[in-house]
Amino acid sequence: ICKVVRDSTLHRYHMQSLVPQSLKADVEALFDHALASRDLLEKLWEKDKVEFMLDIMRQVLLLSDWKFSKTDTLYLVPSLRCDRSMYQCSKSRSDIRVPGLKAVFDFSESFLPVGVFQRLVCLCVIYSGRDKNSQQPLLDKTTSTISFGNQGRIHLCENDEKIYVTFESAQNAWNHLQILLAMMRKLKTGVVSLRWNLELKVDGDYVAYDKVRQKKMKPWFQTIEAAQLKSSSVPNLDISSYLERLCVK
């Protein structure tokens, strides 16, 4: 695993020395875009060990299949994403500065373990890749924009022991929030100390998730009603059982 998950500032040139000229561009793509080619992995791991290593990394969410290339077989290694912020995520509670409904997973009462945000992004990318209508995700080290097919995009930002979320589609925000909650619960099964408070933005202030549900606060309760109406006309998706199969190729 350490042959792939490396510090780009320390190991980029060392990895370049291990591969032939034909794979040097693949090394650059790995460190610049966190995308590993099949050819590069076969060189680093040896061809007969690649499937075994891929299965391990999928199971621990250090890697996911990249379904957004029509020509090459690529794999996302989210921990290698570059530190280039696509949009501003403030240290204050102004969260991600893009329009949409806002939520925050707040870990400040304990801590946000290293790697949790990257694994959440990994799960989102896997989920996105299962829908042929999804747009290619936009990813960097602390921010991500991920499409859920025709249902709209979500924006994630890790900052100061918090994960901020913006849902572009108000109509689908509640369903997307439930998907994220299911993903966070899946991550919690592997991280005993993973505890958070979920808050939703209402009239400019963040309010506890349970209070929003109990008091039926707008605009979130409007999206709940829309989600319930929509779900009555489509097959029910058991997201928990679906996530159990999410890491399987």
Coordinates of N, CA and C in Angstrom, one line a residue:
I1 N 0.8 -1.2 0.0 CA 0.0 0.0 0.0 C 0.9 1.3 0.0
C2 N 2.0 1.2 0.8 CA 2.8 2.4 0.9 C 3.6 2.7 -0.4
K3 N 3.5 1.8 -1.4 CA 4.1 2.1 -2.7 C 3.2 3.0 -3.5
V4 N 2.0 3.2 -3.1 CA 1.0 4.0 -3.8 C 0.7 5.3 -2.9
V5 N 0.3 5.0 -1.6 CA -0.1 6.1 -0.7 C 1.2 6.7 -0.2
R6 N 1.6 7.8 -0.8 CA 2.9 8.4 -0.5 C 2.8 10.0 -0.4
D7 N 3.8 10.6 0.2 CA 3.8 12.0 0.3 C 4.4 12.5 -1.1
S8 N 3.6 13.3 -1.8 CA 4.0 13.8 -3.1 C 5.3 14.7 -3.1
T9 N 5.5 15.4 -2.0 CA 6.6 16.3 -1.9 C 7.9 15.5 -1.6
L10 N 7.8 14.3 -1.0 CA 9.0 13.6 -0.7 C 9.3 12.4 -1.7
H11 N 8.2 11.9 -2.3 CA 8.4 10.6 -3.0 C 8.1 10.7 -4.5
R12 N 7.7 11.8 -5.0 CA 7.3 11.9 -6.4 C 8.5 11.5 -7.3
Y13 N 9.7 12.1 -7.0 CA 10.8 11.9 -7.9 C 11.4 10.5 -7.6
H14 N 11.3 10.0 -6.4 CA 11.7 8.6 -6.2 C 10.9 7.6 -7.0
M15 N 9.5 7.8 -7.0 CA 8.7 7.0 -7.8 C 9.0 7.1 -9.3
Q16 N 9.3 8.3 -9.7 CA 9.7 8.5 -11.1 C 10.9 7.6 -11.5
S17 N 11.8 7.4 -10.5 CA 13.0 6.6 -10.8 C 12.7 5.1 -10.9
L18 N 11.5 4.7 -10.4 CA 11.2 3.3 -10.4 C 10.4 2.8 -11.6
V19 N 10.0 3.8 -12.4 CA 9.2 3.4 -13.6 C 9.9 3.8 -14.9
P20 N 9.5 3.1 -16.0 CA 10.1 3.5 -17.3 C 9.5 4.8 -17.8
Q21 N 10.1 5.3 -18.8 CA 9.7 6.6 -19.4 C 8.2 6.6 -19.7
S22 N 7.7 5.5 -20.2 CA 6.3 5.5 -20.6 C 5.3 5.7 -19.5
L23 N 5.7 5.5 -18.3 CA 4.8 5.6 -17.1 C 5.1 6.9 -16.3
K24 N 6.0 7.7 -16.7 CA 6.3 8.9 -15.9 C 5.1 9.9 -15.9
A25 N 4.3 10.0 -17.0 CA 3.1 10.8 -17.0 C 2.1 10.2 -16.0
D26 N 2.1 8.9 -15.9 CA 1.1 8.3 -14.9 C 1.5 8.6 -13.5
V27 N 2.8 8.7 -13.2 CA 3.2 9.2 -11.9 C 2.8 10.6 -11.6
E28 N 2.9 11.5 -12.6 CA 2.5 12.9 -12.4 C 1.0 12.9 -12.2
A29 N 0.2 12.1 -12.9 CA -1.3 12.1 -12.7 C -1.6 11.6 -11.3
L30 N -0.8 10.6 -10.8 CA -1.1 10.1 -9.5 C -0.9 11.2 -8.4
F31 N 0.2 12.0 -8.5 CA 0.4 13.0 -7.5 C -0.3 14.3 -7.7
D32 N -0.6 14.6 -9.0 CA -1.3 15.8 -9.3 C -2.8 15.7 -9.2
H33 N -3.4 14.6 -9.5 CA -4.8 14.4 -9.6 C -5.3 13.2 -8.8
A34 N -4.4 12.5 -8.1 CA -4.8 11.4 -7.2 C -5.4 10.3 -8.0
L35 N -5.1 10.1 -9.2 CA -5.6 9.1 -10.1 C -4.5 8.1 -10.5
A36 N -4.6 6.9 -10.1 CA -3.6 5.8 -10.4 C -4.1 5.0 -11.6
S37 N -3.2 4.9 -12.6 CA -3.5 4.0 -13.8 C -3.3 2.6 -13.5
R38 N -4.0 1.7 -14.2 CA -3.8 0.3 -14.0 C -2.3 -0.1 -14.4
D39 N -1.8 0.5 -15.4 CA -0.4 0.2 -15.8 C 0.6 0.5 -14.7
L40 N 0.4 1.7 -14.1 CA 1.3 2.1 -13.0 C 1.2 1.1 -11.8
L41 N 0.0 0.7 -11.4 CA -0.2 -0.2 -10.3 C 0.4 -1.6 -10.6
E42 N 0.3 -2.0 -11.9 CA 1.0 -3.3 -12.2 C 2.5 -3.2 -12.1
K43 N 3.0 -2.0 -12.4 CA 4.5 -1.9 -12.3 C 4.9 -1.8 -10.8
L44 N 4.1 -1.1 -10.0 CA 4.5 -0.9 -8.6 C 4.2 -2.2 -7.7
W45 N 3.2 -2.9 -8.0 CA 2.8 -4.0 -7.2 C 3.1 -5.4 -7.8
E46 N 3.4 -5.4 -9.1 CA 3.6 -6.6 -9.9 C 2.2 -7.1 -10.3
K47 N 2.1 -7.5 -11.5 CA 0.8 -7.7 -12.2 C -0.1 -8.7 -11.5
D48 N 0.5 -9.8 -11.0 CA -0.3 -10.9 -10.4 C -0.8 -10.5 -9.0
K49 N -0.4 -9.4 -8.4 CA -0.8 -9.0 -7.1 C -1.8 -7.8 -7.1
V50 N -2.0 -7.3 -8.3 CA -2.8 -6.1 -8.4 C -4.3 -6.3 -7.9
E51 N -5.0 -7.3 -8.3 CA -6.4 -7.5 -7.9 C -6.5 -7.7 -6.4
F52 N -5.5 -8.4 -5.8 CA -5.5 -8.6 -4.4 C -5.3 -7.3 -3.6
M53 N -4.4 -6.4 -4.1 CA -4.1 -5.2 -3.5 C -5.3 -4.2 -3.7
L54 N -5.9 -4.2 -4.8 CA -7.0 -3.4 -5.1 C -8.2 -3.7 -4.2
D55 N -8.4 -5.0 -4.0 CA -9.5 -5.4 -3.1 C -9.3 -4.9 -1.6
I56 N -8.1 -5.0 -1.2 CA -7.7 -4.5 0.2 C -8.0 -3.0 0.3
M57 N -7.5 -2.3 -0.7 CA -7.6 -0.8 -0.6 C -9.1 -0.4 -0.8
R58 N -9.8 -1.1 -1.6 CA -11.3 -0.8 -1.7 C -12.0 -1.0 -0.3
Q59 N -11.7 -2.1 0.3 CA -12.4 -2.4 1.6 C -12.1 -1.4 2.7
V60 N -10.9 -0.9 2.7 CA -10.5 0.1 3.8 C -10.7 1.5 3.3
L61 N -11.3 1.7 2.1 CA -11.6 3.0 1.5 C -10.4 3.9 1.3
L62 N -9.3 3.3 1.0 CA -8.1 4.0 0.6 C -8.1 4.3 -0.9
L63 N -9.0 3.6 -1.6 CA -9.0 3.7 -3.1 C -10.4 3.4 -3.6
S64 N -10.8 4.0 -4.7 CA -12.1 3.6 -5.3 C -11.9 3.6 -6.9
D65 N -12.7 2.8 -7.5 CA -12.7 2.8 -9.0 C -13.2 4.1 -9.5
W66 N -12.5 4.6 -10.5 CA -12.8 5.9 -11.1 C -13.6 5.6 -12.4
K67 N -14.9 5.9 -12.3 CA -15.8 5.5 -13.4 C -16.0 6.6 -14.5
F68 N -15.1 7.6 -14.4 CA -15.4 8.8 -15.2 C -14.4 9.0 -16.4
S69 N -13.7 7.9 -16.7 CA -12.8 7.9 -17.8 C -13.3 6.9 -18.9
K70 N -13.4 7.4 -20.1 CA -13.9 6.5 -21.2 C -12.8 5.7 -21.8
T71 N -11.6 6.0 -21.6 CA -10.5 5.4 -22.3 C -9.6 4.5 -21.3
D72 N -9.2 5.1 -20.2 CA -8.3 4.4 -19.3 C -8.9 3.8 -18.1
T73 N -8.3 2.8 -17.5 CA -8.7 2.2 -16.2 C -8.0 2.9 -15.1
L74 N -8.7 3.7 -14.3 CA -8.1 4.6 -13.3 C -8.7 4.3 -12.0
Y75 N -8.0 4.7 -10.9 CA -8.4 4.5 -9.5 C -8.1 5.8 -8.8
L76 N -9.1 6.2 -8.0 CA -8.9 7.4 -7.2 C -8.3 7.0 -5.8
V77 N -7.2 7.7 -5.5 CA -6.5 7.6 -4.2 C -6.7 8.9 -3.4
P78 N -7.8 9.1 -2.7 CA -8.2 10.4 -2.2 C -7.2 11.0 -1.3
S79 N -6.4 10.3 -0.6 CA -5.4 10.9 0.3 C -4.3 11.6 -0.4
L80 N -4.2 11.4 -1.7 CA -3.2 12.1 -2.5 C -3.7 13.4 -3.2
R81 N -4.9 13.8 -2.9 CA -5.4 15.0 -3.6 C -4.6 16.2 -3.2
C82 N -4.4 17.0 -4.2 CA -3.6 18.2 -4.1 C -4.3 19.3 -3.2
D83 N -3.5 20.2 -2.6 CA -4.0 21.2 -1.8 C -4.3 22.5 -2.6
R84 N -5.4 22.3 -3.5 CA -5.8 23.5 -4.3 C -7.3 23.7 -4.1
S85 N -7.6 24.6 -3.3 CA -9.0 24.8 -3.0 C -9.8 25.4 -4.1
M86 N -10.9 24.8 -4.5 CA -11.7 25.2 -5.6 C -12.7 26.4 -5.2
Y87 N -13.0 26.4 -3.9 CA -13.9 27.5 -3.4 C -13.5 27.7 -2.0
Q88 N -13.9 28.8 -1.5 CA -13.5 29.2 -0.1 C -14.3 28.5 0.9
C89 N -13.7 27.9 1.9 CA -14.4 27.3 3.1 C -13.9 28.0 4.3
S90 N -14.6 28.9 4.8 CA -14.2 29.8 5.9 C -14.0 29.1 7.2
K91 N -13.1 29.6 8.0 CA -12.9 29.0 9.4 C -14.1 29.5 10.3
S92 N -14.8 30.5 9.9 CA -15.9 30.9 10.6 C -17.1 30.0 10.3
R93 N -18.3 30.3 10.8 CA -19.4 29.4 10.5 C -20.1 29.8 9.2
S94 N -19.4 30.6 8.3 CA -20.0 31.0 7.1 C -20.0 29.8 6.0
D95 N -19.3 28.7 6.4 CA -19.3 27.5 5.6 C -18.9 27.7 4.2
I96 N -19.3 26.8 3.3 CA -18.9 26.8 1.9 C -19.7 28.0 1.2
R97 N -18.9 28.8 0.5 CA -19.6 29.9 -0.1 C -20.1 29.6 -1.5
V98 N -21.0 28.7 -1.6 CA -21.7 28.4 -2.8 C -23.2 28.3 -2.5
P99 N -24.1 28.6 -3.4 CA -25.5 28.6 -3.0 C -26.1 27.2 -2.8
G100 N -27.1 27.1 -1.9 CA -27.7 25.8 -1.6 C -28.0 25.7 -0.2
L101 N -28.7 24.6 0.2 CA -29.0 24.3 1.6 C -27.7 23.8 2.3
K102 N -27.5 24.2 3.6 CA -26.3 24.0 4.2 C -26.4 23.1 5.4
A103 N -25.4 22.2 5.7 CA -25.3 21.4 6.9 C -23.9 21.3 7.3
V104 N -23.7 20.9 8.6 CA -22.3 20.7 9.1 C -22.3 19.5 10.0
F105 N -21.3 18.7 9.8 CA -21.0 17.6 10.7 C -19.9 18.2 11.6
D106 N -20.2 18.4 12.9 CA -19.3 19.1 13.8 C -18.6 18.0 14.8
F107 N -17.3 17.9 14.7 CA -16.6 16.9 15.5 C -15.8 17.6 16.6
S108 N -16.1 18.9 16.8 CA -15.2 19.7 17.7 C -15.3 19.3 19.2
E109 N -16.4 18.6 19.6 CA -16.5 18.1 20.9 C -15.6 16.9 21.2
S110 N -15.1 16.3 20.1 CA -14.1 15.2 20.2 C -12.9 15.6 19.3
F111 N -12.9 15.0 18.1 CA -11.9 15.4 17.1 C -12.3 14.7 15.8
L112 N -11.9 15.2 14.7 CA -12.1 14.6 13.4 C -10.8 13.8 13.0
P113 N -10.9 12.5 13.1 CA -9.7 11.7 12.8 C -9.2 11.9 11.4
V114 N -7.9 11.8 11.3 CA -7.2 11.9 10.0 C -7.8 10.8 9.1
G115 N -8.1 11.1 7.9 CA -8.6 10.1 6.9 C -10.0 10.0 6.8
V116 N -10.8 10.5 7.7 CA -12.3 10.3 7.7 C -12.9 11.1 6.5
F117 N -12.4 12.3 6.3 CA -13.0 13.1 5.2 C -12.6 12.4 3.9
Q118 N -11.4 11.9 3.7 CA -11.0 11.3 2.5 C -11.8 10.0 2.2
R119 N -12.2 9.3 3.3 CA -13.0 8.1 3.1 C -14.4 8.4 2.8
L120 N -14.9 9.5 3.3 CA -16.3 10.0 3.0 C -16.3 10.4 1.5
V121 N -15.3 11.1 1.0 CA -15.2 11.4 -0.4 C -15.1 10.2 -1.2
C122 N -14.4 9.2 -0.8 CA -14.3 7.9 -1.5 C -15.7 7.3 -1.7
L123 N -16.4 7.2 -0.6 CA -17.8 6.7 -0.7 C -18.7 7.4 -1.6
C124 N -18.6 8.8 -1.5 CA -19.4 9.6 -2.4 C -19.0 9.4 -3.9
V125 N -17.7 9.2 -4.2 CA -17.3 9.0 -5.6 C -17.8 7.7 -6.1
I126 N -17.7 6.6 -5.2 CA -18.3 5.3 -5.6 C -19.8 5.4 -5.9
Y127 N -20.5 6.1 -5.0 CA -21.9 6.2 -5.2 C -22.2 7.0 -6.5
S128 N -21.5 8.1 -6.7 CA -21.7 8.9 -7.9 C -21.4 8.1 -9.2
G129 N -20.3 7.2 -9.1 CA -19.9 6.5 -10.3 C -20.9 5.4 -10.7
R130 N -21.8 5.0 -9.8 CA -22.8 4.0 -10.2 C -23.9 4.6 -11.0
D131 N -24.0 5.9 -11.2 CA -25.0 6.6 -12.0 C -24.4 7.1 -13.3
K132 N -24.8 6.7 -14.4 CA -24.2 7.1 -15.7 C -24.4 8.5 -16.0
N133 N -25.4 9.2 -15.3 CA -25.6 10.6 -15.5 C -24.8 11.5 -14.6
S134 N -24.0 10.9 -13.8 CA -23.2 11.8 -12.9 C -22.1 12.5 -13.7
Q135 N -21.8 13.7 -13.3 CA -20.7 14.5 -13.8 C -19.4 14.0 -13.1
Q136 N -18.3 14.3 -13.7 CA -17.0 14.0 -13.1 C -16.8 14.8 -11.8
P137 N -16.4 14.2 -10.7 CA -16.2 14.9 -9.5 C -15.1 15.9 -9.6
L138 N -15.1 17.0 -8.8 CA -14.1 18.0 -8.7 C -13.5 17.9 -7.3
L139 N -12.2 17.5 -7.2 CA -11.7 17.1 -5.9 C -10.4 17.8 -5.7
D140 N -10.2 18.3 -4.5 CA -8.8 18.7 -4.0 C -8.7 18.2 -2.6
K141 N -7.7 18.7 -1.9 CA -7.4 18.1 -0.5 C -8.5 18.3 0.5
T142 N -9.1 19.5 0.5 CA -10.1 19.7 1.6 C -11.5 20.1 1.1
T143 N -11.6 20.1 -0.2 CA -13.0 20.4 -0.8 C -13.3 19.5 -1.9
S144 N -14.6 19.2 -2.1 CA -15.0 18.3 -3.2 C -16.4 18.7 -3.7
T145 N -16.6 18.5 -5.0 CA -17.9 18.7 -5.6 C -18.2 17.4 -6.3
I146 N -19.3 16.8 -5.9 CA -19.7 15.5 -6.4 C -21.1 15.4 -6.8
S147 N -21.3 14.9 -8.0 CA -22.6 14.8 -8.7 C -23.3 13.5 -8.3
F148 N -24.6 13.5 -8.0 CA -25.4 12.3 -7.8 C -26.4 12.2 -9.0
G149 N -25.8 12.0 -10.1 CA -26.6 11.8 -11.3 C -27.4 13.1 -11.6
N150 N -28.7 12.9 -12.0 CA -29.6 14.0 -12.3 C -30.2 14.7 -11.1
Q151 N -29.8 14.2 -9.9 CA -30.4 14.7 -8.7 C -29.6 15.9 -8.1
G152 N -28.6 16.3 -8.8 CA -27.9 17.5 -8.3 C -26.5 17.2 -7.7
R153 N -25.8 18.2 -7.3 CA -24.5 18.1 -6.8 C -24.4 18.4 -5.3
I154 N -23.4 17.9 -4.6 CA -23.2 18.3 -3.2 C -21.7 18.8 -3.2
H155 N -21.5 19.7 -2.2 CA -20.1 20.3 -2.0 C -19.7 19.9 -0.6
L156 N -18.5 19.4 -0.5 CA -18.0 19.0 0.9 C -16.7 19.8 1.1
C157 N -16.6 20.2 2.4 CA -15.4 21.0 2.8 C -15.0 20.6 4.2
E158 N -13.7 20.2 4.4 CA -13.2 19.9 5.7 C -12.5 21.1 6.2
N159 N -12.8 21.5 7.4 CA -12.2 22.7 8.0 C -12.4 22.7 9.5
D160 N -11.3 22.8 10.3 CA -11.4 23.1 11.7 C -12.3 22.2 12.4
E161 N -12.0 20.8 12.3 CA -12.8 19.8 13.0 C -14.3 19.7 12.6
K162 N -14.5 20.2 11.4 CA -15.9 20.1 10.8 C -15.9 19.7 9.4
I163 N -17.0 19.1 8.9 CA -17.2 18.8 7.5 C -18.5 19.6 7.1
Y164 N -18.3 20.6 6.3 CA -19.4 21.4 5.8 C -19.9 20.8 4.5
V165 N -21.3 20.9 4.4 CA -21.9 20.3 3.2 C -22.9 21.4 2.6
T166 N -22.9 21.5 1.3 CA -23.9 22.3 0.6 C -24.6 21.5 -0.4
F167 N -25.9 21.5 -0.4 CA -26.7 20.7 -1.3 C -27.3 21.7 -2.4
E168 N -26.8 21.5 -3.6 CA -27.3 22.4 -4.6 C -28.8 22.3 -4.9
S169 N -29.3 21.1 -4.9 CA -30.7 20.8 -5.1 C -31.5 20.8 -3.9
A170 N -32.4 21.8 -3.6 CA -33.2 21.9 -2.5 C -34.2 20.7 -2.5
Q171 N -34.7 20.3 -3.6 CA -35.7 19.3 -3.7 C -35.1 17.9 -3.3
N172 N -33.8 17.7 -3.5 CA -33.2 16.4 -3.2 C -32.3 16.5 -2.0
A173 N -32.2 17.6 -1.3 CA -31.3 17.8 -0.2 C -31.5 16.8 0.9
W174 N -32.8 16.6 1.3 CA -33.1 15.6 2.4 C -32.6 14.2 2.1
N175 N -32.9 13.8 0.8 CA -32.5 12.4 0.5 C -30.9 12.3 0.4
H176 N -30.3 13.4 -0.1 CA -28.8 13.4 -0.1 C -28.2 13.4 1.3
L177 N -28.9 14.1 2.2 CA -28.4 14.1 3.6 C -28.5 12.7 4.2
Q178 N -29.6 12.0 3.9 CA -29.7 10.7 4.5 C -28.7 9.7 3.9
I179 N -28.3 9.9 2.7 CA -27.2 9.1 2.1 C -25.9 9.4 2.8
L180 N -25.6 10.7 3.0 CA -24.4 11.1 3.8 C -24.4 10.5 5.2
L181 N -25.5 10.6 5.8 CA -25.6 10.0 7.2 C -25.3 8.5 7.2
A182 N -25.9 7.8 6.2 CA -25.6 6.4 6.1 C -24.1 6.1 5.9
M183 N -23.5 6.9 5.1 CA -22.1 6.8 4.8 C -21.3 7.1 6.1
M184 N -21.7 8.1 6.9 CA -21.0 8.4 8.1 C -21.1 7.3 9.1
R185 N -22.3 6.7 9.1 CA -22.5 5.6 10.1 C -21.6 4.4 9.6
K186 N -21.5 4.2 8.3 CA -20.6 3.1 7.9 C -19.1 3.4 8.3
L187 N -18.7 4.6 8.2 CA -17.4 5.0 8.6 C -17.2 4.8 10.1
K188 N -18.3 5.0 10.9 CA -18.2 4.9 12.3 C -18.0 3.5 12.8
T189 N -18.4 2.5 12.0 CA -18.2 1.1 12.4 C -16.7 0.8 12.4
G190 N -15.9 1.6 11.7 CA -14.4 1.3 11.6 C -13.6 2.3 12.5
V191 N -14.3 3.3 13.0 CA -13.6 4.3 13.8 C -14.4 4.5 15.1
V192 N -14.0 3.8 16.2 CA -14.8 3.8 17.4 C -15.0 5.2 18.0
S193 N -14.0 6.0 17.9 CA -14.1 7.4 18.5 C -14.8 8.4 17.6
L194 N -15.4 8.0 16.5 CA -16.0 8.9 15.6 C -17.4 9.4 16.1
R195 N -17.4 10.6 16.6 CA -18.7 11.2 17.1 C -18.8 12.6 16.5
W196 N -20.1 13.0 16.2 CA -20.3 14.3 15.7 C -21.7 14.8 16.1
N197 N -21.8 16.1 15.9 CA -23.2 16.7 16.0 C -23.5 17.2 14.6
L198 N -24.7 16.9 14.2 CA -25.2 17.3 12.9 C -26.1 18.5 13.1
E199 N -25.8 19.6 12.3 CA -26.6 20.8 12.4 C -27.0 21.2 10.9
L200 N -28.2 21.8 10.8 CA -28.7 22.3 9.5 C -28.9 23.8 9.6
K201 N -28.7 24.4 8.5 CA -28.8 25.9 8.5 C -30.2 26.3 8.2
V202 N -30.8 27.1 9.2 CA -32.1 27.6 9.1 C -32.1 29.1 9.4
D203 N -32.6 29.9 8.4 CA -32.6 31.4 8.6 C -31.3 31.9 9.1
G204 N -30.2 31.5 8.5 CA -28.9 32.0 8.8 C -28.2 31.5 10.0
D205 N -28.9 30.6 10.8 CA -28.2 30.0 11.9 C -28.2 28.5 11.8
Y206 N -27.2 27.8 12.4 CA -27.2 26.4 12.4 C -28.0 25.8 13.6
V207 N -28.9 24.9 13.3 CA -29.8 24.3 14.3 C -29.6 22.8 14.3
A208 N -29.7 22.2 15.5 CA -29.5 20.8 15.7 C -30.5 20.0 14.8
Y209 N -29.9 18.9 14.2 CA -30.7 18.1 13.2 C -32.0 17.6 13.8
D210 N -32.0 17.1 15.1 CA -33.2 16.6 15.7 C -34.2 17.7 15.9
K211 N -33.8 18.9 16.2 CA -34.7 20.0 16.4 C -35.4 20.4 15.1
V212 N -34.6 20.4 14.1 CA -35.2 20.7 12.7 C -36.3 19.7 12.4
R213 N -36.1 18.4 12.7 CA -37.1 17.4 12.4 C -38.3 17.5 13.3
Q214 N -38.1 17.7 14.6 CA -39.2 17.8 15.5 C -40.1 19.0 15.3
K215 N -39.5 20.2 15.0 CA -40.2 21.4 14.8 C -40.6 21.7 13.3
K216 N -40.2 20.7 12.5 CA -40.5 20.8 11.0 C -40.2 22.2 10.5
M217 N -38.9 22.5 10.7 CA -38.4 23.8 10.3 C -38.2 24.0 8.7
K218 N -38.6 25.1 8.2 CA -38.3 25.4 6.8 C -36.9 25.9 6.7
P219 N -36.2 25.8 5.5 CA -36.7 25.1 4.3 C -36.6 23.6 4.3
W220 N -36.0 23.1 5.4 CA -35.7 21.6 5.4 C -36.9 20.8 5.5
F221 N -38.0 21.2 6.2 CA -39.2 20.4 6.3 C -39.9 20.3 4.9
Q222 N -39.8 21.4 4.1 CA -40.3 21.4 2.8 C -39.6 20.3 1.9
T223 N -38.3 20.2 2.1 CA -37.6 19.2 1.3 C -37.9 17.8 1.8
I224 N -38.2 17.6 3.1 CA -38.6 16.3 3.7 C -39.9 15.9 3.0
E225 N -40.9 16.8 3.0 CA -42.2 16.5 2.3 C -42.0 16.2 0.9
A226 N -41.1 16.9 0.2 CA -40.9 16.6 -1.2 C -40.2 15.3 -1.4
A227 N -39.3 14.9 -0.5 CA -38.6 13.6 -0.6 C -39.6 12.5 -0.3
Q228 N -40.5 12.7 0.7 CA -41.5 11.6 1.0 C -42.5 11.4 -0.2
L229 N -42.9 12.6 -0.8 CA -43.8 12.5 -2.0 C -43.1 11.8 -3.1
K230 N -41.8 12.1 -3.4 CA -41.1 11.5 -4.5 C -40.8 10.1 -4.2
S231 N -40.5 9.7 -3.0 CA -40.2 8.3 -2.7 C -41.4 7.4 -2.8
S232 N -42.6 7.9 -2.7 CA -43.8 7.1 -2.8 C -44.0 6.6 -4.2
S233 N -43.3 7.2 -5.2 CA -43.5 6.8 -6.6 C -42.3 6.0 -7.1
V234 N -41.3 5.8 -6.3 CA -40.1 5.1 -6.8 C -39.8 3.9 -5.8
P235 N -39.1 2.9 -6.3 CA -38.7 1.8 -5.4 C -37.9 2.3 -4.2
N236 N -38.1 1.7 -3.0 CA -37.4 2.1 -1.8 C -35.9 1.6 -1.9
L237 N -35.0 2.5 -1.6 CA -33.6 2.1 -1.6 C -33.1 2.0 -0.2
D238 N -32.7 0.8 0.1 CA -32.1 0.5 1.4 C -30.7 0.9 1.4
I239 N -30.4 2.1 1.8 CA -29.0 2.6 1.6 C -28.0 1.9 2.5
S240 N -28.4 1.4 3.6 CA -27.5 0.7 4.5 C -27.0 -0.6 3.9
S241 N -28.0 -1.4 3.3 CA -27.5 -2.6 2.7 C -26.8 -2.3 1.4
Y242 N -27.2 -1.2 0.7 CA -26.5 -0.8 -0.5 C -25.0 -0.5 -0.2
L243 N -24.8 0.2 1.0 CA -23.4 0.6 1.3 C -22.6 -0.7 1.7
E244 N -23.2 -1.7 2.1 CA -22.5 -2.9 2.4 C -21.8 -3.5 1.2
R245 N -22.4 -3.2 0.0 CA -21.9 -3.7 -1.3 C -21.1 -2.6 -2.0
L246 N -21.0 -1.4 -1.4 CA -20.5 -0.2 -2.1 C -19.1 -0.4 -2.5
C247 N -18.3 -1.0 -1.8 CA -16.8 -1.1 -2.0 C -16.5 -2.3 -3.0
V248 N -17.5 -3.1 -3.3 CA -17.3 -4.2 -4.2 C -17.3 -3.7 -5.6
K249 N -16.3 -4.1 -6.4 CA -16.2 -3.6 -7.8 C -17.4 -4.0 -8.6

